[in-house]
Each structure stands twice: as structure tokens, then as C-alpha cells.
Amino acid sequence: MLELSVFDLSLLLACALFAGLVDSIIGGGGMIQVPALFAVLPGFPPATLLSVNKFGSIIGTIGSAIQYSRANKSPWGLVIISSAFAFFASVAGAYLVTRLPTEWLRAALPFLLIALLIFNIKSSAGLVHAPKHDHRKQKAIASTGAGIIGFYDGFLGPGAGAFYKLFYTRVLGFDFLRSAAPAKYLNIASNLGALCVFFYLGYFDWKLGLLMASANLVGGQIGTKIAIKHGNAFIRKGFFILVTILIIKTFYDAFLK
């Protein structure tokens, strides 16, 4: 299968499982899974590896989203309409990434993350569930934010899951646990949008995709149970750690690589 050694196969499975675990708690599992795929399979087309990452993330995130929905009731009207915006925006972003340079966005991203980190450390966002808007305004704001982040997810992608969670906690006033399911469904939608573009262009490997997805799903189930058990303060700390790692990684990718 895939002509992989036992070591390489074990490494991919371990990274996919850990990526699913991390992604289910705070987002950002792609930071683990994508480098692992590129390191183990350097001969594969990059677009194929990116599509495999999206597929694995979708499967793992679906499992996590279901668990979070069982623990806390999801605002389905809000989720459905904003997921549609995330999906179509991601399709547009994934298509444009094949036509336009991304260097400018890569260079700006670490500085945007630094600003967001400082902004959130000084607040209690995510610890208290206090929605800030009425239902109609909430849907309009959520759809706009989902469209922007969904476009980014299709166009570039690192940390999109964390951005969704940040948007729900900071802009809409949800706590981390109640924002988890909506953020997961939005991430599924934008990953699916980009994956449709990759499918259409012929970039996918089913064997590799199913391999990564199975491990990602197991990791996601483990991580979700940990997050639900330990609550908002635990997720908030993990979120800040993730954003700090994202800052370092995006700065390295933009200026030092």
C-alpha cells in the first residue's frame, strides 16, 4: 500500500492521529499533518498532499463536531447559512490560489496573528458565553466572517480552524465550548470547498486520503473528550499556545525559509 516502509506508515498515522487530537481542541492540526505528508512523500504533487490533508481534516472534524454538538446545543440556523458562505468563499480562494501569488499574504500573516494574540490575552473572550447580537444581526456578521475566513482557508489555509474559533469568541461573544461545534462545521465547509476544487483538477489519492482520515478521526475523538472534560480555561490556554506556534511558523515560512 503506497509502497511505504513500516516506519513511514507508522509516522504518518501517528502524525495524523496527533493532528486530529490537536485540531479537535484548538484547531491548527494541519500544521502537524501537512509537514508530515511532505516529509514522507516528497515525490507526490503538492496539490495532492494538500487535498489529502483537507480530506483527513474533514473526516476528523466531523467526528469532533458531532461530539461537541451533543455536549452543547448548536445554533443550527447560524451554522447552516454561515457554512454556505464559507464553502463558496473557499472554492473561490482555492481557484484563485492557482492563478495569483500568495507571498504578500504569507508576509502579512504573522503580524496579523501577533496583533490578535495581544488583543485576546488582554480580554476574557471565550471564558463566558455572552452572545453580543440579536439573531438577525448575528447571522449577517457570522456569514461575513465565515466568508472571509473561508476564502483564506481555500487561498492559503494555516490556522483557519483557530480563526473560526477566534471569530466566534471575540466577535460573536460565544465561549470556547459553545463555539467549538459551529467553528468545526465552518471548517468542514471551507475544507470541503477547497477539496472540491482539488478533485475537479484531479489532485487526490484515495488510499492515502483514507489512511490519514482514519487516524485523524481517532485523534479527534480523543481530543474532543479532553476538551469537554477540562472546559473553557483549558481550551483558552491551548488556543494561545497554538497562535504563538502559528506566529513562529508563518514568520519562518514567509521570511526565513
PDB file of C-alpha atoms in Angstrom:
ATOM      1  CA  MET A   1       0.000   0.000   0.000  1.00  0.00           C
ATOM      2  CA  LEU A   2       1.527   3.282  -1.229  1.00  0.00           C
ATOM      3  CA  GLU A   3       4.899   1.476  -1.162  1.00  0.00           C
ATOM      4  CA  LEU A   4       5.639   2.869   2.277  1.00  0.00           C
ATOM      5  CA  SER A   5       8.002   1.363   4.803  1.00  0.00           C
ATOM      6  CA  VAL A   6       6.598   0.333   8.188  1.00  0.00           C
ATOM      7  CA  PHE A   7       8.392   3.321   9.741  1.00  0.00           C
ATOM      8  CA  ASP A   8       6.964   5.835   7.235  1.00  0.00           C
ATOM      9  CA  LEU A   9       3.483   4.384   7.550  1.00  0.00           C
ATOM     10  CA  SER A  10       3.668   4.497  11.352  1.00  0.00           C
ATOM     11  CA  LEU A  11       4.952   8.080  11.242  1.00  0.00           C
ATOM     12  CA  LEU A  12       2.100   9.233   9.013  1.00  0.00           C
ATOM     13  CA  LEU A  13      -0.505   7.516  11.183  1.00  0.00           C
ATOM     14  CA  ALA A  14       0.974   8.969  14.389  1.00  0.00           C
ATOM     15  CA  CYS A  15       1.106  12.494  12.942  1.00  0.00           C
ATOM     16  CA  ALA A  16      -2.459  12.230  11.604  1.00  0.00           C
ATOM     17  CA  LEU A  17      -3.726  10.999  14.976  1.00  0.00           C
ATOM     18  CA  PHE A  18      -1.950  13.799  16.858  1.00  0.00           C
ATOM     19  CA  ALA A  19      -3.133  16.356  14.280  1.00  0.00           C
ATOM     20  CA  GLY A  20      -6.713  15.229  14.833  1.00  0.00           C
ATOM     21  CA  LEU A  21      -6.292  15.479  18.600  1.00  0.00           C
ATOM     22  CA  VAL A  22      -4.832  18.997  18.476  1.00  0.00           C
ATOM     23  CA  ASP A  23      -7.302  20.180  15.847  1.00  0.00           C
ATOM     24  CA  SER A  24     -10.303  18.989  17.857  1.00  0.00           C
ATOM     25  CA  ILE A  25      -9.241  21.019  20.906  1.00  0.00           C
ATOM     26  CA  ILE A  26      -7.880  24.256  19.477  1.00  0.00           C
ATOM     27  CA  GLY A  27      -7.568  23.927  15.687  1.00  0.00           C
ATOM     28  CA  GLY A  28      -4.382  24.000  13.624  1.00  0.00           C
ATOM     29  CA  GLY A  29      -3.939  20.272  13.042  1.00  0.00           C
ATOM     30  CA  GLY A  30      -2.750  20.997   9.515  1.00  0.00           C
ATOM     31  CA  MET A  31       0.487  22.378  10.970  1.00  0.00           C
ATOM     32  CA  ILE A  32       1.305  18.816  12.001  1.00  0.00           C
ATOM     33  CA  GLN A  33      -0.245  16.834   9.182  1.00  0.00           C
ATOM     34  CA  VAL A  34       0.927  18.844   6.165  1.00  0.00           C
ATOM     35  CA  PRO A  35       4.670  18.843   7.039  1.00  0.00           C
ATOM     36  CA  ALA A  36       4.441  15.111   7.772  1.00  0.00           C
ATOM     37  CA  LEU A  37       2.921  14.399   4.359  1.00  0.00           C
ATOM     38  CA  PHE A  38       5.529  16.498   2.551  1.00  0.00           C
ATOM     39  CA  ALA A  39       8.390  14.921   4.511  1.00  0.00           C
ATOM     40  CA  VAL A  40       7.319  11.289   3.994  1.00  0.00           C
ATOM     41  CA  LEU A  41       6.078  11.669   0.404  1.00  0.00           C
ATOM     42  CA  PRO A  42       8.306  14.254  -1.307  1.00  0.00           C
ATOM     43  CA  GLY A  43       7.589  12.739  -4.732  1.00  0.00           C
ATOM     44  CA  PHE A  44       3.839  13.377  -4.566  1.00  0.00           C
ATOM     45  CA  PRO A  45       2.389  16.514  -6.235  1.00  0.00           C
ATOM     46  CA  PRO A  46       1.963  19.224  -3.563  1.00  0.00           C
ATOM     47  CA  ALA A  47      -1.672  19.767  -4.535  1.00  0.00           C
ATOM     48  CA  THR A  48      -2.366  16.067  -3.958  1.00  0.00           C
ATOM     49  CA  LEU A  49      -0.857  16.207  -0.478  1.00  0.00           C
ATOM     50  CA  LEU A  50      -2.840  19.350   0.338  1.00  0.00           C
ATOM     51  CA  SER A  51      -6.057  17.700  -0.821  1.00  0.00           C
ATOM     52  CA  VAL A  52      -5.294  14.610   1.292  1.00  0.00           C
ATOM     53  CA  ASN A  53      -4.800  16.902   4.291  1.00  0.00           C
ATOM     54  CA  LYS A  54      -8.165  18.551   3.624  1.00  0.00           C
ATOM     55  CA  PHE A  55      -9.902  15.185   3.311  1.00  0.00           C
ATOM     56  CA  GLY A  56      -8.387  13.832   6.524  1.00  0.00           C
ATOM     57  CA  SER A  57      -9.255  17.024   8.351  1.00  0.00           C
ATOM     58  CA  ILE A  58     -12.868  16.880   7.159  1.00  0.00           C
ATOM     59  CA  ILE A  59     -13.372  13.328   8.447  1.00  0.00           C
ATOM     60  CA  GLY A  60     -11.699  14.047  11.791  1.00  0.00           C
ATOM     61  CA  THR A  61     -13.549  17.325  12.229  1.00  0.00           C
ATOM     62  CA  ILE A  62     -16.956  15.762  11.509  1.00  0.00           C
ATOM     63  CA  GLY A  63     -16.411  13.352  14.394  1.00  0.00           C
ATOM     64  CA  SER A  64     -15.382  16.184  16.719  1.00  0.00           C
ATOM     65  CA  ALA A  65     -18.266  18.409  15.644  1.00  0.00           C
ATOM     66  CA  ILE A  66     -20.812  15.688  16.439  1.00  0.00           C
ATOM     67  CA  GLN A  67     -19.374  15.229  19.932  1.00  0.00           C
ATOM     68  CA  TYR A  68     -19.370  18.979  20.629  1.00  0.00           C
ATOM     69  CA  SER A  69     -22.957  19.257  19.344  1.00  0.00           C
ATOM     70  CA  ARG A  70     -24.042  16.565  21.776  1.00  0.00           C
ATOM     71  CA  ALA A  71     -22.383  18.386  24.673  1.00  0.00           C
ATOM     72  CA  ASN A  72     -23.764  21.833  23.784  1.00  0.00           C
ATOM     73  CA  LYS A  73     -26.732  22.662  21.566  1.00  0.00           C
ATOM     74  CA  SER A  74     -25.595  24.213  18.273  1.00  0.00           C
ATOM     75  CA  PRO A  75     -27.303  27.279  16.727  1.00  0.00           C
ATOM     76  CA  TRP A  76     -28.188  25.393  13.519  1.00  0.00           C
ATOM     77  CA  GLY A  77     -29.676  28.340  11.630  1.00  0.00           C
ATOM     78  CA  LEU A  78     -26.485  30.295  12.171  1.00  0.00           C
ATOM     79  CA  VAL A  79     -24.286  27.308  11.319  1.00  0.00           C
ATOM     80  CA  ILE A  80     -26.063  26.416   8.066  1.00  0.00           C
ATOM     81  CA  ILE A  81     -26.100  29.864   6.497  1.00  0.00           C
ATOM     82  CA  SER A  82     -22.547  30.768   7.514  1.00  0.00           C
ATOM     83  CA  SER A  83     -21.248  27.348   6.377  1.00  0.00           C
ATOM     84  CA  ALA A  84     -22.648  28.039   2.913  1.00  0.00           C
ATOM     85  CA  PHE A  85     -20.701  31.298   2.797  1.00  0.00           C
ATOM     86  CA  ALA A  86     -17.540  29.523   3.993  1.00  0.00           C
ATOM     87  CA  PHE A  87     -17.909  26.794   1.338  1.00  0.00           C
ATOM     88  CA  PHE A  88     -18.330  29.064  -1.678  1.00  0.00           C
ATOM     89  CA  ALA A  89     -15.694  31.531  -0.475  1.00  0.00           C
ATOM     90  CA  SER A  90     -13.233  28.645  -0.090  1.00  0.00           C
ATOM     91  CA  VAL A  91     -13.967  27.469  -3.638  1.00  0.00           C
ATOM     92  CA  ALA A  92     -13.110  30.954  -4.860  1.00  0.00           C
ATOM     93  CA  GLY A  93      -9.948  31.084  -2.742  1.00  0.00           C
ATOM     94  CA  ALA A  94      -8.740  27.658  -3.873  1.00  0.00           C
ATOM     95  CA  TYR A  95      -9.298  28.580  -7.508  1.00  0.00           C
ATOM     96  CA  LEU A  96      -7.531  31.929  -7.187  1.00  0.00           C
ATOM     97  CA  VAL A  97      -4.518  30.365  -5.451  1.00  0.00           C
ATOM     98  CA  THR A  98      -3.799  28.615  -8.760  1.00  0.00           C
ATOM     99  CA  ARG A  99      -3.824  31.997 -10.531  1.00  0.00           C
ATOM    100  CA  LEU A 100      -2.389  34.565  -8.088  1.00  0.00           C
ATOM    101  CA  PRO A 101       0.775  34.880  -5.942  1.00  0.00           C
ATOM    102  CA  THR A 102       0.388  34.355  -2.179  1.00  0.00           C
ATOM    103  CA  GLU A 103       3.686  35.871  -0.978  1.00  0.00           C
ATOM    104  CA  TRP A 104       2.093  39.123   0.193  1.00  0.00           C
ATOM    105  CA  LEU A 105      -0.392  37.290   2.393  1.00  0.00           C
ATOM    106  CA  ARG A 106       2.295  34.988   3.798  1.00  0.00           C
ATOM    107  CA  ALA A 107       4.352  38.053   4.782  1.00  0.00           C
ATOM    108  CA  ALA A 108       1.419  39.803   6.482  1.00  0.00           C
ATOM    109  CA  LEU A 109       0.029  36.780   8.326  1.00  0.00           C
ATOM    110  CA  PRO A 110       2.494  36.550  11.276  1.00  0.00           C
ATOM    111  CA  PHE A 111       1.981  40.220  12.120  1.00  0.00           C
ATOM    112  CA  LEU A 112      -1.797  39.823  11.988  1.00  0.00           C
ATOM    113  CA  LEU A 113      -1.524  36.849  14.358  1.00  0.00           C
ATOM    114  CA  ILE A 114       0.664  38.815  16.788  1.00  0.00           C
ATOM    115  CA  ALA A 115      -1.949  41.577  16.920  1.00  0.00           C
ATOM    116  CA  LEU A 116      -4.737  39.055  17.504  1.00  0.00           C
ATOM    117  CA  LEU A 117      -2.771  37.310  20.257  1.00  0.00           C
ATOM    118  CA  ILE A 118      -2.104  40.547  22.156  1.00  0.00           C
ATOM    119  CA  PHE A 119      -5.707  41.646  21.663  1.00  0.00           C
ATOM    120  CA  ASN A 120      -7.081  38.413  23.126  1.00  0.00           C
ATOM    121  CA  ILE A 121      -4.646  37.989  26.017  1.00  0.00           C
ATOM    122  CA  LYS A 122      -5.964  41.267  27.432  1.00  0.00           C
ATOM    123  CA  SER A 123      -9.582  40.097  27.310  1.00  0.00           C
ATOM    124  CA  SER A 124     -11.681  37.331  28.826  1.00  0.00           C
ATOM    125  CA  ALA A 125     -13.128  36.362  25.449  1.00  0.00           C
ATOM    126  CA  GLY A 126     -14.092  32.710  25.325  1.00  0.00           C
ATOM    127  CA  LEU A 127     -14.433  32.192  29.070  1.00  0.00           C
ATOM    128  CA  VAL A 128     -18.011  33.491  29.353  1.00  0.00           C
ATOM    129  CA  HIS A 129     -20.870  32.729  26.969  1.00  0.00           C
ATOM    130  CA  ALA A 130     -22.491  36.109  26.261  1.00  0.00           C
ATOM    131  CA  PRO A 131     -23.679  36.479  22.627  1.00  0.00           C
ATOM    132  CA  LYS A 132     -23.374  40.101  21.572  1.00  0.00           C
ATOM    133  CA  HIS A 133     -26.012  40.408  18.812  1.00  0.00           C
ATOM    134  CA  ASP A 134     -29.641  39.551  18.083  1.00  0.00           C
ATOM    135  CA  HIS A 135     -30.306  36.593  15.773  1.00  0.00           C
ATOM    136  CA  ARG A 136     -30.669  38.549  12.516  1.00  0.00           C
ATOM    137  CA  LYS A 137     -27.553  40.642  13.058  1.00  0.00           C
ATOM    138  CA  GLN A 138     -25.690  37.588  14.342  1.00  0.00           C
ATOM    139  CA  LYS A 139     -26.377  35.696  11.098  1.00  0.00           C
ATOM    140  CA  ALA A 140     -25.206  38.625   8.962  1.00  0.00           C
ATOM    141  CA  ILE A 141     -21.981  39.051  10.937  1.00  0.00           C
ATOM    142  CA  ALA A 142     -21.329  35.290  11.107  1.00  0.00           C
ATOM    143  CA  SER A 143     -21.838  34.883   7.363  1.00  0.00           C
ATOM    144  CA  THR A 144     -19.490  37.762   6.573  1.00  0.00           C
ATOM    145  CA  GLY A 145     -16.781  36.411   8.873  1.00  0.00           C
ATOM    146  CA  ALA A 146     -17.226  32.876   7.561  1.00  0.00           C
ATOM    147  CA  GLY A 147     -16.857  34.122   4.003  1.00  0.00           C
ATOM    148  CA  ILE A 148     -13.618  35.970   4.767  1.00  0.00           C
ATOM    149  CA  ILE A 149     -12.049  33.096   6.705  1.00  0.00           C
ATOM    150  CA  GLY A 150     -13.369  30.542   4.200  1.00  0.00           C
ATOM    151  CA  PHE A 151     -11.691  32.434   1.364  1.00  0.00           C
ATOM    152  CA  TYR A 152      -8.462  32.474   3.341  1.00  0.00           C
ATOM    153  CA  ASP A 153      -8.781  28.731   4.023  1.00  0.00           C
ATOM    154  CA  GLY A 154      -9.052  27.991   0.318  1.00  0.00           C
ATOM    155  CA  PHE A 155      -6.373  30.501  -0.675  1.00  0.00           C
ATOM    156  CA  LEU A 156      -3.738  29.729   1.948  1.00  0.00           C
ATOM    157  CA  GLY A 157      -5.152  27.891   4.965  1.00  0.00           C
ATOM    158  CA  PRO A 158      -2.836  27.661   8.022  1.00  0.00           C
ATOM    159  CA  GLY A 159      -4.790  28.138  11.234  1.00  0.00           C
ATOM    160  CA  ALA A 160      -8.225  28.588   9.627  1.00  0.00           C
ATOM    161  CA  GLY A 161      -9.855  26.464  12.338  1.00  0.00           C
ATOM    162  CA  ALA A 162      -8.343  28.692  15.005  1.00  0.00           C
ATOM    163  CA  PHE A 163      -9.557  31.804  13.149  1.00  0.00           C
ATOM    164  CA  TYR A 164     -13.124  30.460  13.123  1.00  0.00           C
ATOM    165  CA  LYS A 165     -12.972  29.843  16.860  1.00  0.00           C
ATOM    166  CA  LEU A 166     -11.451  33.282  17.458  1.00  0.00           C
ATOM    167  CA  PHE A 167     -14.217  34.880  15.392  1.00  0.00           C
ATOM    168  CA  TYR A 168     -16.962  33.185  17.390  1.00  0.00           C
ATOM    169  CA  THR A 169     -15.457  34.028  20.764  1.00  0.00           C
ATOM    170  CA  ARG A 170     -14.245  37.546  20.085  1.00  0.00           C
ATOM    171  CA  VAL A 171     -16.788  38.922  17.611  1.00  0.00           C
ATOM    172  CA  LEU A 172     -19.947  36.959  18.430  1.00  0.00           C
ATOM    173  CA  GLY A 173     -19.387  36.537  22.188  1.00  0.00           C
ATOM    174  CA  PHE A 174     -19.540  32.729  22.427  1.00  0.00           C
ATOM    175  CA  ASP A 175     -17.447  30.819  24.949  1.00  0.00           C
ATOM    176  CA  PHE A 176     -14.875  28.289  23.722  1.00  0.00           C
ATOM    177  CA  LEU A 177     -17.010  25.205  24.295  1.00  0.00           C
ATOM    178  CA  ARG A 178     -20.126  26.643  22.640  1.00  0.00           C
ATOM    179  CA  SER A 179     -18.064  27.995  19.742  1.00  0.00           C
ATOM    180  CA  ALA A 180     -16.413  24.616  19.151  1.00  0.00           C
ATOM    181  CA  ALA A 181     -19.186  22.927  17.134  1.00  0.00           C
ATOM    182  CA  PRO A 182     -20.019  25.960  14.920  1.00  0.00           C
ATOM    183  CA  ALA A 183     -16.303  26.562  14.257  1.00  0.00           C
ATOM    184  CA  LYS A 184     -15.877  22.888  13.333  1.00  0.00           C
ATOM    185  CA  TYR A 185     -18.792  22.931  10.898  1.00  0.00           C
ATOM    186  CA  LEU A 186     -17.431  26.070   9.247  1.00  0.00           C
ATOM    187  CA  ASN A 187     -14.016  24.447   8.965  1.00  0.00           C
ATOM    188  CA  ILE A 188     -15.617  21.376   7.375  1.00  0.00           C
ATOM    189  CA  ALA A 189     -17.410  23.614   4.867  1.00  0.00           C
ATOM    190  CA  SER A 190     -14.316  25.552   3.814  1.00  0.00           C
ATOM    191  CA  ASN A 191     -12.168  22.411   3.666  1.00  0.00           C
ATOM    192  CA  LEU A 192     -14.837  20.780   1.509  1.00  0.00           C
ATOM    193  CA  GLY A 193     -14.945  23.775  -0.815  1.00  0.00           C
ATOM    194  CA  ALA A 194     -11.193  23.663  -1.411  1.00  0.00           C
ATOM    195  CA  LEU A 195     -11.284  19.879  -1.737  1.00  0.00           C
ATOM    196  CA  CYS A 196     -13.907  20.129  -4.496  1.00  0.00           C
ATOM    197  CA  VAL A 197     -11.512  22.307  -6.482  1.00  0.00           C
ATOM    198  CA  PHE A 198      -8.662  19.814  -5.974  1.00  0.00           C
ATOM    199  CA  PHE A 199     -10.967  16.948  -7.008  1.00  0.00           C
ATOM    200  CA  TYR A 200     -12.016  18.816 -10.128  1.00  0.00           C
ATOM    201  CA  LEU A 201      -8.393  19.434 -11.076  1.00  0.00           C
ATOM    202  CA  GLY A 202      -7.540  15.760 -10.486  1.00  0.00           C
ATOM    203  CA  TYR A 203      -5.391  16.124  -7.368  1.00  0.00           C
ATOM    204  CA  PHE A 204      -6.247  13.355  -4.904  1.00  0.00           C
ATOM    205  CA  ASP A 205      -5.136   9.889  -3.751  1.00  0.00           C
ATOM    206  CA  TRP A 206      -7.884   7.764  -2.189  1.00  0.00           C
ATOM    207  CA  LYS A 207      -5.650   5.238  -0.440  1.00  0.00           C
ATOM    208  CA  LEU A 208      -3.566   7.926   1.203  1.00  0.00           C
ATOM    209  CA  GLY A 209      -6.645  10.009   1.984  1.00  0.00           C
ATOM    210  CA  LEU A 210      -8.470   7.177   3.757  1.00  0.00           C
ATOM    211  CA  LEU A 211      -5.308   6.250   5.671  1.00  0.00           C
ATOM    212  CA  MET A 212      -4.868   9.757   7.050  1.00  0.00           C
ATOM    213  CA  ALA A 213      -8.592  10.251   7.657  1.00  0.00           C
ATOM    214  CA  SER A 214      -8.918   7.129   9.823  1.00  0.00           C
ATOM    215  CA  ALA A 215      -6.113   8.218  12.158  1.00  0.00           C
ATOM    216  CA  ASN A 216      -7.347  11.813  12.149  1.00  0.00           C
ATOM    217  CA  LEU A 217     -10.794  10.639  13.216  1.00  0.00           C
ATOM    218  CA  VAL A 218      -9.425   8.655  16.171  1.00  0.00           C
ATOM    219  CA  GLY A 219      -7.303  11.600  17.328  1.00  0.00           C
ATOM    220  CA  GLY A 220     -10.271  13.953  17.006  1.00  0.00           C
ATOM    221  CA  GLN A 221     -12.446  11.779  19.211  1.00  0.00           C
ATOM    222  CA  ILE A 222      -9.772  11.659  21.919  1.00  0.00           C
ATOM    223  CA  GLY A 223      -9.134  15.408  21.802  1.00  0.00           C
ATOM    224  CA  THR A 224     -12.813  16.330  21.935  1.00  0.00           C
ATOM    225  CA  LYS A 225     -13.351  14.284  25.096  1.00  0.00           C
ATOM    226  CA  ILE A 226     -10.351  16.010  26.703  1.00  0.00           C
ATOM    227  CA  ALA A 227     -11.669  19.471  25.770  1.00  0.00           C
ATOM    228  CA  ILE A 228     -15.199  18.828  27.031  1.00  0.00           C
ATOM    229  CA  LYS A 229     -13.844  17.415  30.301  1.00  0.00           C
ATOM    230  CA  HIS A 230     -11.461  20.295  31.079  1.00  0.00           C
ATOM    231  CA  GLY A 231     -13.571  23.228  29.845  1.00  0.00           C
ATOM    232  CA  ASN A 232     -13.048  26.785  28.623  1.00  0.00           C
ATOM    233  CA  ALA A 233      -9.937  27.760  30.626  1.00  0.00           C
ATOM    234  CA  PHE A 234      -8.047  24.721  29.333  1.00  0.00           C
ATOM    235  CA  ILE A 235      -9.061  25.404  25.715  1.00  0.00           C
ATOM    236  CA  ARG A 236      -8.148  29.096  26.061  1.00  0.00           C
ATOM    237  CA  LYS A 237      -4.617  28.242  27.206  1.00  0.00           C
ATOM    238  CA  GLY A 238      -4.237  25.776  24.365  1.00  0.00           C
ATOM    239  CA  PHE A 239      -5.548  28.371  21.937  1.00  0.00           C
ATOM    240  CA  PHE A 240      -2.893  30.897  22.966  1.00  0.00           C
ATOM    241  CA  ILE A 241      -0.177  28.248  22.623  1.00  0.00           C
ATOM    242  CA  LEU A 242      -1.413  27.388  19.137  1.00  0.00           C
ATOM    243  CA  VAL A 243      -1.481  31.018  17.979  1.00  0.00           C
ATOM    244  CA  THR A 244       2.074  31.506  19.288  1.00  0.00           C
ATOM    245  CA  ILE A 245       3.242  28.450  17.331  1.00  0.00           C
ATOM    246  CA  LEU A 246       1.397  29.750  14.259  1.00  0.00           C
ATOM    247  CA  ILE A 247       3.211  33.085  14.562  1.00  0.00           C
ATOM    248  CA  ILE A 248       6.591  31.352  14.642  1.00  0.00           C
ATOM    249  CA  LYS A 249       5.733  29.031  11.752  1.00  0.00           C
ATOM    250  CA  THR A 250       4.227  31.691   9.483  1.00  0.00           C
ATOM    251  CA  PHE A 251       7.135  34.055  10.150  1.00  0.00           C
ATOM    252  CA  TYR A 252       9.590  31.270   9.276  1.00  0.00           C
ATOM    253  CA  ASP A 253       7.669  30.377   6.108  1.00  0.00           C
ATOM    254  CA  ALA A 254       7.464  33.996   4.971  1.00  0.00           C
ATOM    255  CA  PHE A 255      10.945  35.309   5.792  1.00  0.00           C
ATOM    256  CA  LEU A 256      13.410  32.528   6.662  1.00  0.00           C
ATOM    257  CA  LYS A 257      12.515  29.518   4.531  1.00  0.00           C
TER     258      LYS A 257
END
